[in-house]
Every structure is written in C-alpha cells, then in structure tokens.
Amino acid sequence: MDSEVNFDYLKYLSDSTDKKEILNELMTAYGKDVWNYAYSITRKWDQADDITQEVFIKVYRNLYTFRSESSVKTWLLAITRNMTLDYRKSAFLRKVTLVDAFSAREEQAAASSAEREVLERMTLNEVWDLVLKLPVKYREVLILFAHHQLSMKEIANVLGVSEGTVKSRLFHARGKISRLKESLDHGTDRP
C-alpha cells in the first residue's frame, strides 16, 4: 500500500472530527513503517508490537497537537523513536530482558515451531542481518534513509541531531556495512 497518503486535513482538526477514523487511516498507511522502525531498533518482534501499539495510542491521545512542521510520517517515526528509547529505559524491559536471557536457553533446547522457523528465515536476509549488526545510531539513520526514504532534514528532526551529524552517521554506517560484508566474504564476523 502506498503510505504517502495526503494527511493535510490534520491541520484543520476540530473536536467534532472522528479521531477513530483518522487513527485507522494512519495505522493503515503507516503501521508497517512504525513497526519496522521499532523492530530495527529493538530487534525483537514482541517489543516492536508493544511499541507500535503504544505509538498509536499516543497518536490517538495527541492527534490535535500535530502542527504540520513535518510530514505525518516523520512525526510518527519521531514518536516511534522516542517510545522505543523510553521502552528500553523502563524497568519492565530490564526485567523482560533478564527473563528472556533465561528462557532463551530453554527455547534453544525445545524444537522451534513452524511459524517461528518461517519468521527466522524471513529475517535472515543477508543485508538486513548486516544492518541489524550495526550500532543503533548507525542502524537507525540507514533505515530512515534507505527504507523510509526520509530526507536528511527529516532524519535530523526525527533523531534530534544536526543534518551534518546525519550525513556523518550515514557515511560511517555505509562504511561499516561494507566492512561487515567483506569480513563475511573472508570468513570472519568483525566490522
């Protein structure tokens, strides 16, 4: 689905506007982008699901605060990034991560379900794997630029950094991807 839907009418929302319908349209247009961005930062399916849900709850509650200073997509991705950072700082995450570490050993011993195997195969795309190996600050710039096709200015707004920092991180991310690719081709796994 083409996610470049025209949401200019968000500038003119009133209390009589049907927020549920607008939320539904936003979720349809940008739900996958929000989930993919959350997943690219967390690298966990369940956390990406939780964060995506929280993002759209926050959007619903704050729909009237959209100021049109950026595109709707940029606004949603900025909320996604902030929610992800908040989620990673939360005590809940620390507890779940600790539990995940123990349960991961048990899962390795148990046979994977067919669904799990399919999902794992889907994520084993070589380039995606390389991107996910990058540190977060390089990973998110590369994903916002290449996958979400945001401009340097939009990426700077989402991340809260200067355009020069975005360009620098993008340059370094590309270099790290090249080195990871070369090291995999030569049999090592270091950047």
JSON list of C-alpha atoms in Angstrom, two decimals:
[
{"chain": "A", "resi": 1, "resn": "MET", "atom": "CA", "xyz": [0.00, 0.00, 0.00]},
{"chain": "A", "resi": 2, "resn": "ASP", "atom": "CA", "xyz": [1.25, 3.48, -0.84]},
{"chain": "A", "resi": 3, "resn": "SER", "atom": "CA", "xyz": [1.94, 5.12, 2.50]},
{"chain": "A", "resi": 4, "resn": "GLU", "atom": "CA", "xyz": [2.32, 8.59, 1.00]},
{"chain": "A", "resi": 5, "resn": "VAL", "atom": "CA", "xyz": [-1.32, 9.43, 1.67]},
{"chain": "A", "resi": 6, "resn": "ASN", "atom": "CA", "xyz": [-2.25, 13.10, 1.88]},
{"chain": "A", "resi": 7, "resn": "PHE", "atom": "CA", "xyz": [-3.00, 13.95, 5.51]},
{"chain": "A", "resi": 8, "resn": "ASP", "atom": "CA", "xyz": [-3.07, 17.74, 5.07]},
{"chain": "A", "resi": 9, "resn": "TYR", "atom": "CA", "xyz": [-6.51, 17.81, 6.67]},
{"chain": "A", "resi": 10, "resn": "LEU", "atom": "CA", "xyz": [-4.85, 17.03, 10.05]},
{"chain": "A", "resi": 11, "resn": "LYS", "atom": "CA", "xyz": [-4.00, 20.74, 10.22]},
{"chain": "A", "resi": 12, "resn": "TYR", "atom": "CA", "xyz": [-7.69, 21.56, 10.46]},
{"chain": "A", "resi": 13, "resn": "LEU", "atom": "CA", "xyz": [-8.93, 19.06, 13.02]},
{"chain": "A", "resi": 14, "resn": "SER", "atom": "CA", "xyz": [-11.68, 20.04, 15.39]},
{"chain": "A", "resi": 15, "resn": "ASP", "atom": "CA", "xyz": [-13.30, 18.38, 18.37]},
{"chain": "A", "resi": 16, "resn": "SER", "atom": "CA", "xyz": [-16.05, 17.10, 16.09]},
{"chain": "A", "resi": 17, "resn": "THR", "atom": "CA", "xyz": [-13.57, 15.20, 13.89]},
{"chain": "A", "resi": 18, "resn": "ASP", "atom": "CA", "xyz": [-13.77, 11.42, 14.13]},
{"chain": "A", "resi": 19, "resn": "LYS", "atom": "CA", "xyz": [-10.42, 10.55, 15.75]},
{"chain": "A", "resi": 20, "resn": "LYS", "atom": "CA", "xyz": [-11.01, 6.80, 15.43]},
{"chain": "A", "resi": 21, "resn": "GLU", "atom": "CA", "xyz": [-11.38, 7.04, 11.66]},
{"chain": "A", "resi": 22, "resn": "ILE", "atom": "CA", "xyz": [-8.26, 9.17, 11.35]},
{"chain": "A", "resi": 23, "resn": "LEU", "atom": "CA", "xyz": [-6.32, 6.75, 13.56]},
{"chain": "A", "resi": 24, "resn": "ASN", "atom": "CA", "xyz": [-7.49, 3.86, 11.41]},
{"chain": "A", "resi": 25, "resn": "GLU", "atom": "CA", "xyz": [-6.25, 5.66, 8.28]},
{"chain": "A", "resi": 26, "resn": "LEU", "atom": "CA", "xyz": [-2.90, 6.43, 9.91]},
{"chain": "A", "resi": 27, "resn": "MET", "atom": "CA", "xyz": [-2.48, 2.83, 11.07]},
{"chain": "A", "resi": 28, "resn": "THR", "atom": "CA", "xyz": [-3.31, 1.54, 7.60]},
{"chain": "A", "resi": 29, "resn": "ALA", "atom": "CA", "xyz": [-0.96, 3.97, 5.88]},
{"chain": "A", "resi": 30, "resn": "TYR", "atom": "CA", "xyz": [1.97, 3.91, 8.33]},
{"chain": "A", "resi": 31, "resn": "GLY", "atom": "CA", "xyz": [1.53, 0.90, 10.62]},
{"chain": "A", "resi": 32, "resn": "LYS", "atom": "CA", "xyz": [4.15, -1.21, 8.85]},
{"chain": "A", "resi": 33, "resn": "ASP", "atom": "CA", "xyz": [6.63, 1.68, 8.78]},
{"chain": "A", "resi": 34, "resn": "VAL", "atom": "CA", "xyz": [6.21, 2.26, 12.51]},
{"chain": "A", "resi": 35, "resn": "TRP", "atom": "CA", "xyz": [6.57, -1.46, 13.31]},
{"chain": "A", "resi": 36, "resn": "ASN", "atom": "CA", "xyz": [9.60, -1.90, 11.03]},
{"chain": "A", "resi": 37, "resn": "TYR", "atom": "CA", "xyz": [11.34, 1.09, 12.59]},
{"chain": "A", "resi": 38, "resn": "ALA", "atom": "CA", "xyz": [10.62, -0.12, 16.12]},
{"chain": "A", "resi": 39, "resn": "TYR", "atom": "CA", "xyz": [11.87, -3.59, 15.17]},
{"chain": "A", "resi": 40, "resn": "SER", "atom": "CA", "xyz": [15.02, -2.19, 13.57]},
{"chain": "A", "resi": 41, "resn": "ILE", "atom": "CA", "xyz": [15.92, -0.50, 16.86]},
{"chain": "A", "resi": 42, "resn": "THR", "atom": "CA", "xyz": [14.90, -3.27, 19.29]},
{"chain": "A", "resi": 43, "resn": "ARG", "atom": "CA", "xyz": [15.49, -6.37, 17.12]},
{"chain": "A", "resi": 44, "resn": "LYS", "atom": "CA", "xyz": [12.64, -8.08, 18.99]},
{"chain": "A", "resi": 45, "resn": "TRP", "atom": "CA", "xyz": [9.26, -8.91, 17.44]},
{"chain": "A", "resi": 46, "resn": "ASP", "atom": "CA", "xyz": [7.25, -8.64, 20.66]},
{"chain": "A", "resi": 47, "resn": "GLN", "atom": "CA", "xyz": [8.81, -5.33, 21.67]},
{"chain": "A", "resi": 48, "resn": "ALA", "atom": "CA", "xyz": [8.14, -3.90, 18.21]},
{"chain": "A", "resi": 49, "resn": "ASP", "atom": "CA", "xyz": [4.50, -4.99, 18.58]},
{"chain": "A", "resi": 50, "resn": "ASP", "atom": "CA", "xyz": [4.21, -3.33, 22.01]},
{"chain": "A", "resi": 51, "resn": "ILE", "atom": "CA", "xyz": [5.91, -0.14, 20.88]},
{"chain": "A", "resi": 52, "resn": "THR", "atom": "CA", "xyz": [3.77, 0.12, 17.74]},
{"chain": "A", "resi": 53, "resn": "GLN", "atom": "CA", "xyz": [0.64, -0.22, 19.84]},
{"chain": "A", "resi": 54, "resn": "GLU", "atom": "CA", "xyz": [1.88, 2.43, 22.28]},
{"chain": "A", "resi": 55, "resn": "VAL", "atom": "CA", "xyz": [2.78, 4.79, 19.43]},
{"chain": "A", "resi": 56, "resn": "PHE", "atom": "CA", "xyz": [-0.72, 4.70, 18.00]},
{"chain": "A", "resi": 57, "resn": "ILE", "atom": "CA", "xyz": [-2.28, 5.09, 21.44]},
{"chain": "A", "resi": 58, "resn": "LYS", "atom": "CA", "xyz": [-0.14, 8.19, 21.93]},
{"chain": "A", "resi": 59, "resn": "VAL", "atom": "CA", "xyz": [-1.08, 9.47, 18.46]},
{"chain": "A", "resi": 60, "resn": "TYR", "atom": "CA", "xyz": [-4.77, 8.98, 19.28]},
{"chain": "A", "resi": 61, "resn": "ARG", "atom": "CA", "xyz": [-4.44, 10.92, 22.52]},
{"chain": "A", "resi": 62, "resn": "ASN", "atom": "CA", "xyz": [-2.40, 13.72, 20.92]},
{"chain": "A", "resi": 63, "resn": "LEU", "atom": "CA", "xyz": [-3.92, 13.87, 17.46]},
{"chain": "A", "resi": 64, "resn": "TYR", "atom": "CA", "xyz": [-4.90, 17.52, 17.85]},
{"chain": "A", "resi": 65, "resn": "THR", "atom": "CA", "xyz": [-1.31, 18.51, 18.67]},
{"chain": "A", "resi": 66, "resn": "PHE", "atom": "CA", "xyz": [0.03, 17.71, 15.17]},
{"chain": "A", "resi": 67, "resn": "ARG", "atom": "CA", "xyz": [1.46, 21.04, 13.99]},
{"chain": "A", "resi": 68, "resn": "SER", "atom": "CA", "xyz": [2.40, 20.17, 10.38]},
{"chain": "A", "resi": 69, "resn": "GLU", "atom": "CA", "xyz": [6.02, 21.24, 10.97]},
{"chain": "A", "resi": 70, "resn": "SER", "atom": "CA", "xyz": [7.00, 17.94, 9.35]},
{"chain": "A", "resi": 71, "resn": "SER", "atom": "CA", "xyz": [5.26, 15.22, 7.39]},
{"chain": "A", "resi": 72, "resn": "VAL", "atom": "CA", "xyz": [2.92, 12.84, 9.19]},
{"chain": "A", "resi": 73, "resn": "LYS", "atom": "CA", "xyz": [5.39, 10.02, 8.52]},
{"chain": "A", "resi": 74, "resn": "THR", "atom": "CA", "xyz": [8.25, 11.99, 10.11]},
{"chain": "A", "resi": 75, "resn": "TRP", "atom": "CA", "xyz": [6.02, 12.81, 13.09]},
{"chain": "A", "resi": 76, "resn": "LEU", "atom": "CA", "xyz": [5.09, 9.14, 13.57]},
{"chain": "A", "resi": 77, "resn": "LEU", "atom": "CA", "xyz": [8.69, 7.94, 13.23]},
{"chain": "A", "resi": 78, "resn": "ALA", "atom": "CA", "xyz": [9.85, 10.55, 15.77]},
{"chain": "A", "resi": 79, "resn": "ILE", "atom": "CA", "xyz": [7.21, 9.32, 18.21]},
{"chain": "A", "resi": 80, "resn": "THR", "atom": "CA", "xyz": [8.29, 5.73, 17.47]},
{"chain": "A", "resi": 81, "resn": "ARG", "atom": "CA", "xyz": [11.92, 6.52, 18.21]},
{"chain": "A", "resi": 82, "resn": "ASN", "atom": "CA", "xyz": [11.08, 8.30, 21.45]},
{"chain": "A", "resi": 83, "resn": "MET", "atom": "CA", "xyz": [8.75, 5.50, 22.57]},
{"chain": "A", "resi": 84, "resn": "THR", "atom": "CA", "xyz": [11.47, 2.95, 21.76]},
{"chain": "A", "resi": 85, "resn": "LEU", "atom": "CA", "xyz": [14.06, 4.84, 23.77]},
{"chain": "A", "resi": 86, "resn": "ASP", "atom": "CA", "xyz": [11.64, 5.18, 26.69]},
{"chain": "A", "resi": 87, "resn": "TYR", "atom": "CA", "xyz": [10.76, 1.49, 26.44]},
{"chain": "A", "resi": 88, "resn": "ARG", "atom": "CA", "xyz": [14.43, 0.49, 26.53]},
{"chain": "A", "resi": 89, "resn": "LYS", "atom": "CA", "xyz": [14.96, 2.57, 29.70]},
{"chain": "A", "resi": 90, "resn": "SER", "atom": "CA", "xyz": [11.97, 1.15, 31.51]},
{"chain": "A", "resi": 91, "resn": "ALA", "atom": "CA", "xyz": [12.25, -1.28, 34.40]},
{"chain": "A", "resi": 92, "resn": "PHE", "atom": "CA", "xyz": [9.80, -3.55, 32.59]},
{"chain": "A", "resi": 93, "resn": "LEU", "atom": "CA", "xyz": [12.25, -4.01, 29.73]},
{"chain": "A", "resi": 94, "resn": "ARG", "atom": "CA", "xyz": [15.12, -4.79, 32.07]},
{"chain": "A", "resi": 95, "resn": "LYS", "atom": "CA", "xyz": [13.02, -7.46, 33.78]},
{"chain": "A", "resi": 96, "resn": "VAL", "atom": "CA", "xyz": [11.78, -8.94, 30.50]},
{"chain": "A", "resi": 97, "resn": "THR", "atom": "CA", "xyz": [15.29, -8.95, 29.04]},
{"chain": "A", "resi": 98, "resn": "LEU", "atom": "CA", "xyz": [16.58, -10.82, 32.08]},
{"chain": "A", "resi": 99, "resn": "VAL", "atom": "CA", "xyz": [13.74, -13.34, 31.80]},
{"chain": "A", "resi": 100, "resn": "ASP", "atom": "CA", "xyz": [14.41, -13.58, 28.03]},
{"chain": "A", "resi": 101, "resn": "ALA", "atom": "CA", "xyz": [18.04, -14.50, 28.72]},
{"chain": "A", "resi": 102, "resn": "PHE", "atom": "CA", "xyz": [16.98, -17.44, 30.86]},
{"chain": "A", "resi": 103, "resn": "SER", "atom": "CA", "xyz": [14.12, -18.55, 28.63]},
{"chain": "A", "resi": 104, "resn": "ALA", "atom": "CA", "xyz": [16.30, -18.34, 25.52]},
{"chain": "A", "resi": 105, "resn": "ARG", "atom": "CA", "xyz": [18.30, -21.32, 26.76]},
{"chain": "A", "resi": 106, "resn": "GLU", "atom": "CA", "xyz": [15.09, -23.29, 27.24]},
{"chain": "A", "resi": 107, "resn": "GLU", "atom": "CA", "xyz": [13.85, -22.30, 23.79]},
{"chain": "A", "resi": 108, "resn": "GLN", "atom": "CA", "xyz": [17.08, -23.47, 22.17]},
{"chain": "A", "resi": 109, "resn": "ALA", "atom": "CA", "xyz": [16.58, -26.88, 23.72]},
{"chain": "A", "resi": 110, "resn": "ALA", "atom": "CA", "xyz": [12.98, -27.10, 22.53]},
{"chain": "A", "resi": 111, "resn": "ALA", "atom": "CA", "xyz": [12.15, -27.59, 18.87]},
{"chain": "A", "resi": 112, "resn": "SER", "atom": "CA", "xyz": [11.10, -24.40, 17.09]},
{"chain": "A", "resi": 113, "resn": "SER", "atom": "CA", "xyz": [7.58, -24.16, 15.81]},
{"chain": "A", "resi": 114, "resn": "ALA", "atom": "CA", "xyz": [6.95, -23.95, 12.09]},
{"chain": "A", "resi": 115, "resn": "GLU", "atom": "CA", "xyz": [5.82, -20.35, 12.44]},
{"chain": "A", "resi": 116, "resn": "ARG", "atom": "CA", "xyz": [8.99, -19.44, 14.33]},
{"chain": "A", "resi": 117, "resn": "GLU", "atom": "CA", "xyz": [11.17, -21.05, 11.65]},
{"chain": "A", "resi": 118, "resn": "VAL", "atom": "CA", "xyz": [9.41, -19.14, 8.88]},
{"chain": "A", "resi": 119, "resn": "LEU", "atom": "CA", "xyz": [9.82, -15.86, 10.75]},
{"chain": "A", "resi": 120, "resn": "GLU", "atom": "CA", "xyz": [13.50, -16.56, 11.36]},
{"chain": "A", "resi": 121, "resn": "ARG", "atom": "CA", "xyz": [14.06, -17.37, 7.68]},
{"chain": "A", "resi": 122, "resn": "MET", "atom": "CA", "xyz": [12.40, -14.10, 6.74]},
{"chain": "A", "resi": 123, "resn": "THR", "atom": "CA", "xyz": [14.83, -12.15, 8.93]},
{"chain": "A", "resi": 124, "resn": "LEU", "atom": "CA", "xyz": [17.89, -13.96, 7.62]},
{"chain": "A", "resi": 125, "resn": "ASN", "atom": "CA", "xyz": [18.13, -11.74, 4.59]},
{"chain": "A", "resi": 126, "resn": "GLU", "atom": "CA", "xyz": [21.85, -11.03, 4.34]},
{"chain": "A", "resi": 127, "resn": "VAL", "atom": "CA", "xyz": [21.63, -7.26, 4.02]},
{"chain": "A", "resi": 128, "resn": "TRP", "atom": "CA", "xyz": [19.04, -6.97, 6.78]},
{"chain": "A", "resi": 129, "resn": "ASP", "atom": "CA", "xyz": [21.26, -9.06, 9.03]},
{"chain": "A", "resi": 130, "resn": "LEU", "atom": "CA", "xyz": [24.20, -6.77, 8.33]},
{"chain": "A", "resi": 131, "resn": "VAL", "atom": "CA", "xyz": [22.14, -3.67, 9.10]},
{"chain": "A", "resi": 132, "resn": "LEU", "atom": "CA", "xyz": [20.92, -5.19, 12.36]},
{"chain": "A", "resi": 133, "resn": "LYS", "atom": "CA", "xyz": [24.53, -5.77, 13.43]},
{"chain": "A", "resi": 134, "resn": "LEU", "atom": "CA", "xyz": [25.24, -2.04, 13.32]},
{"chain": "A", "resi": 135, "resn": "PRO", "atom": "CA", "xyz": [25.14, 0.06, 16.48]},
{"chain": "A", "resi": 136, "resn": "VAL", "atom": "CA", "xyz": [21.75, 1.78, 16.94]},
{"chain": "A", "resi": 137, "resn": "LYS", "atom": "CA", "xyz": [22.95, 5.26, 15.95]},
{"chain": "A", "resi": 138, "resn": "TYR", "atom": "CA", "xyz": [24.11, 3.98, 12.54]},
{"chain": "A", "resi": 139, "resn": "ARG", "atom": "CA", "xyz": [21.31, 1.48, 12.08]},
{"chain": "A", "resi": 140, "resn": "GLU", "atom": "CA", "xyz": [18.51, 3.99, 12.57]},
{"chain": "A", "resi": 141, "resn": "VAL", "atom": "CA", "xyz": [19.99, 6.58, 10.15]},
{"chain": "A", "resi": 142, "resn": "LEU", "atom": "CA", "xyz": [20.45, 3.94, 7.47]},
{"chain": "A", "resi": 143, "resn": "ILE", "atom": "CA", "xyz": [16.93, 2.60, 7.92]},
{"chain": "A", "resi": 144, "resn": "LEU", "atom": "CA", "xyz": [15.32, 6.05, 7.96]},
{"chain": "A", "resi": 145, "resn": "PHE", "atom": "CA", "xyz": [17.23, 6.98, 4.81]},
{"chain": "A", "resi": 146, "resn": "ALA", "atom": "CA", "xyz": [17.09, 3.77, 2.77]},
{"chain": "A", "resi": 147, "resn": "HIS", "atom": "CA", "xyz": [13.90, 2.09, 3.94]},
{"chain": "A", "resi": 148, "resn": "HIS", "atom": "CA", "xyz": [11.68, 5.01, 4.94]},
{"chain": "A", "resi": 149, "resn": "GLN", "atom": "CA", "xyz": [13.24, 7.36, 2.33]},
{"chain": "A", "resi": 150, "resn": "LEU", "atom": "CA", "xyz": [13.31, 10.39, 4.59]},
{"chain": "A", "resi": 151, "resn": "SER", "atom": "CA", "xyz": [15.38, 13.44, 3.63]},
{"chain": "A", "resi": 152, "resn": "MET", "atom": "CA", "xyz": [18.46, 14.42, 5.63]},
{"chain": "A", "resi": 153, "resn": "LYS", "atom": "CA", "xyz": [16.44, 17.23, 7.23]},
{"chain": "A", "resi": 154, "resn": "GLU", "atom": "CA", "xyz": [13.60, 14.87, 8.21]},
{"chain": "A", "resi": 155, "resn": "ILE", "atom": "CA", "xyz": [16.05, 12.35, 9.67]},
{"chain": "A", "resi": 156, "resn": "ALA", "atom": "CA", "xyz": [17.70, 15.15, 11.65]},
{"chain": "A", "resi": 157, "resn": "ASN", "atom": "CA", "xyz": [14.27, 16.14, 13.02]},
{"chain": "A", "resi": 158, "resn": "VAL", "atom": "CA", "xyz": [13.39, 12.56, 13.98]},
{"chain": "A", "resi": 159, "resn": "LEU", "atom": "CA", "xyz": [16.71, 11.97, 15.72]},
{"chain": "A", "resi": 160, "resn": "GLY", "atom": "CA", "xyz": [17.08, 15.44, 17.21]},
{"chain": "A", "resi": 161, "resn": "VAL", "atom": "CA", "xyz": [20.54, 15.99, 15.70]},
{"chain": "A", "resi": 162, "resn": "SER", "atom": "CA", "xyz": [22.00, 18.25, 13.01]},
{"chain": "A", "resi": 163, "resn": "GLU", "atom": "CA", "xyz": [21.96, 17.41, 9.30]},
{"chain": "A", "resi": 164, "resn": "GLY", "atom": "CA", "xyz": [25.76, 17.20, 9.42]},
{"chain": "A", "resi": 165, "resn": "THR", "atom": "CA", "xyz": [25.54, 14.53, 12.11]},
{"chain": "A", "resi": 166, "resn": "VAL", "atom": "CA", "xyz": [23.04, 12.60, 9.95]},
{"chain": "A", "resi": 167, "resn": "LYS", "atom": "CA", "xyz": [25.39, 12.77, 6.95]},
{"chain": "A", "resi": 168, "resn": "SER", "atom": "CA", "xyz": [28.33, 11.65, 9.09]},
{"chain": "A", "resi": 169, "resn": "ARG", "atom": "CA", "xyz": [26.41, 8.74, 10.62]},
{"chain": "A", "resi": 170, "resn": "LEU", "atom": "CA", "xyz": [25.15, 7.68, 7.20]},
{"chain": "A", "resi": 171, "resn": "PHE", "atom": "CA", "xyz": [28.69, 7.74, 5.81]},
{"chain": "A", "resi": 172, "resn": "HIS", "atom": "CA", "xyz": [30.00, 5.67, 8.73]},
{"chain": "A", "resi": 173, "resn": "ALA", "atom": "CA", "xyz": [27.04, 3.26, 8.55]},
{"chain": "A", "resi": 174, "resn": "ARG", "atom": "CA", "xyz": [27.75, 2.57, 4.88]},
{"chain": "A", "resi": 175, "resn": "GLY", "atom": "CA", "xyz": [31.42, 2.01, 5.66]},
{"chain": "A", "resi": 176, "resn": "LYS", "atom": "CA", "xyz": [30.60, -0.40, 8.48]},
{"chain": "A", "resi": 177, "resn": "ILE", "atom": "CA", "xyz": [28.21, -2.33, 6.22]},
{"chain": "A", "resi": 178, "resn": "SER", "atom": "CA", "xyz": [30.95, -2.62, 3.59]},
{"chain": "A", "resi": 179, "resn": "ARG", "atom": "CA", "xyz": [33.46, -3.86, 6.16]},
{"chain": "A", "resi": 180, "resn": "LEU", "atom": "CA", "xyz": [30.93, -6.35, 7.59]},
{"chain": "A", "resi": 181, "resn": "LYS", "atom": "CA", "xyz": [30.23, -7.65, 4.09]},
{"chain": "A", "resi": 182, "resn": "GLU", "atom": "CA", "xyz": [33.94, -8.02, 3.37]},
{"chain": "A", "resi": 183, "resn": "SER", "atom": "CA", "xyz": [34.56, -9.79, 6.66]},
{"chain": "A", "resi": 184, "resn": "LEU", "atom": "CA", "xyz": [31.71, -12.22, 5.97]},
{"chain": "A", "resi": 185, "resn": "ASP", "atom": "CA", "xyz": [33.10, -12.86, 2.50]},
{"chain": "A", "resi": 186, "resn": "HIS", "atom": "CA", "xyz": [36.51, -13.62, 4.06]},
{"chain": "A", "resi": 187, "resn": "GLY", "atom": "CA", "xyz": [35.10, -15.82, 6.81]},
{"chain": "A", "resi": 188, "resn": "THR", "atom": "CA", "xyz": [35.31, -13.52, 9.83]},
{"chain": "A", "resi": 189, "resn": "ASP", "atom": "CA", "xyz": [32.45, -11.75, 11.60]},
{"chain": "A", "resi": 190, "resn": "ARG", "atom": "CA", "xyz": [34.06, -8.48, 12.72]},
{"chain": "A", "resi": 191, "resn": "PRO", "atom": "CA", "xyz": [33.25, -4.98, 11.37]}
]
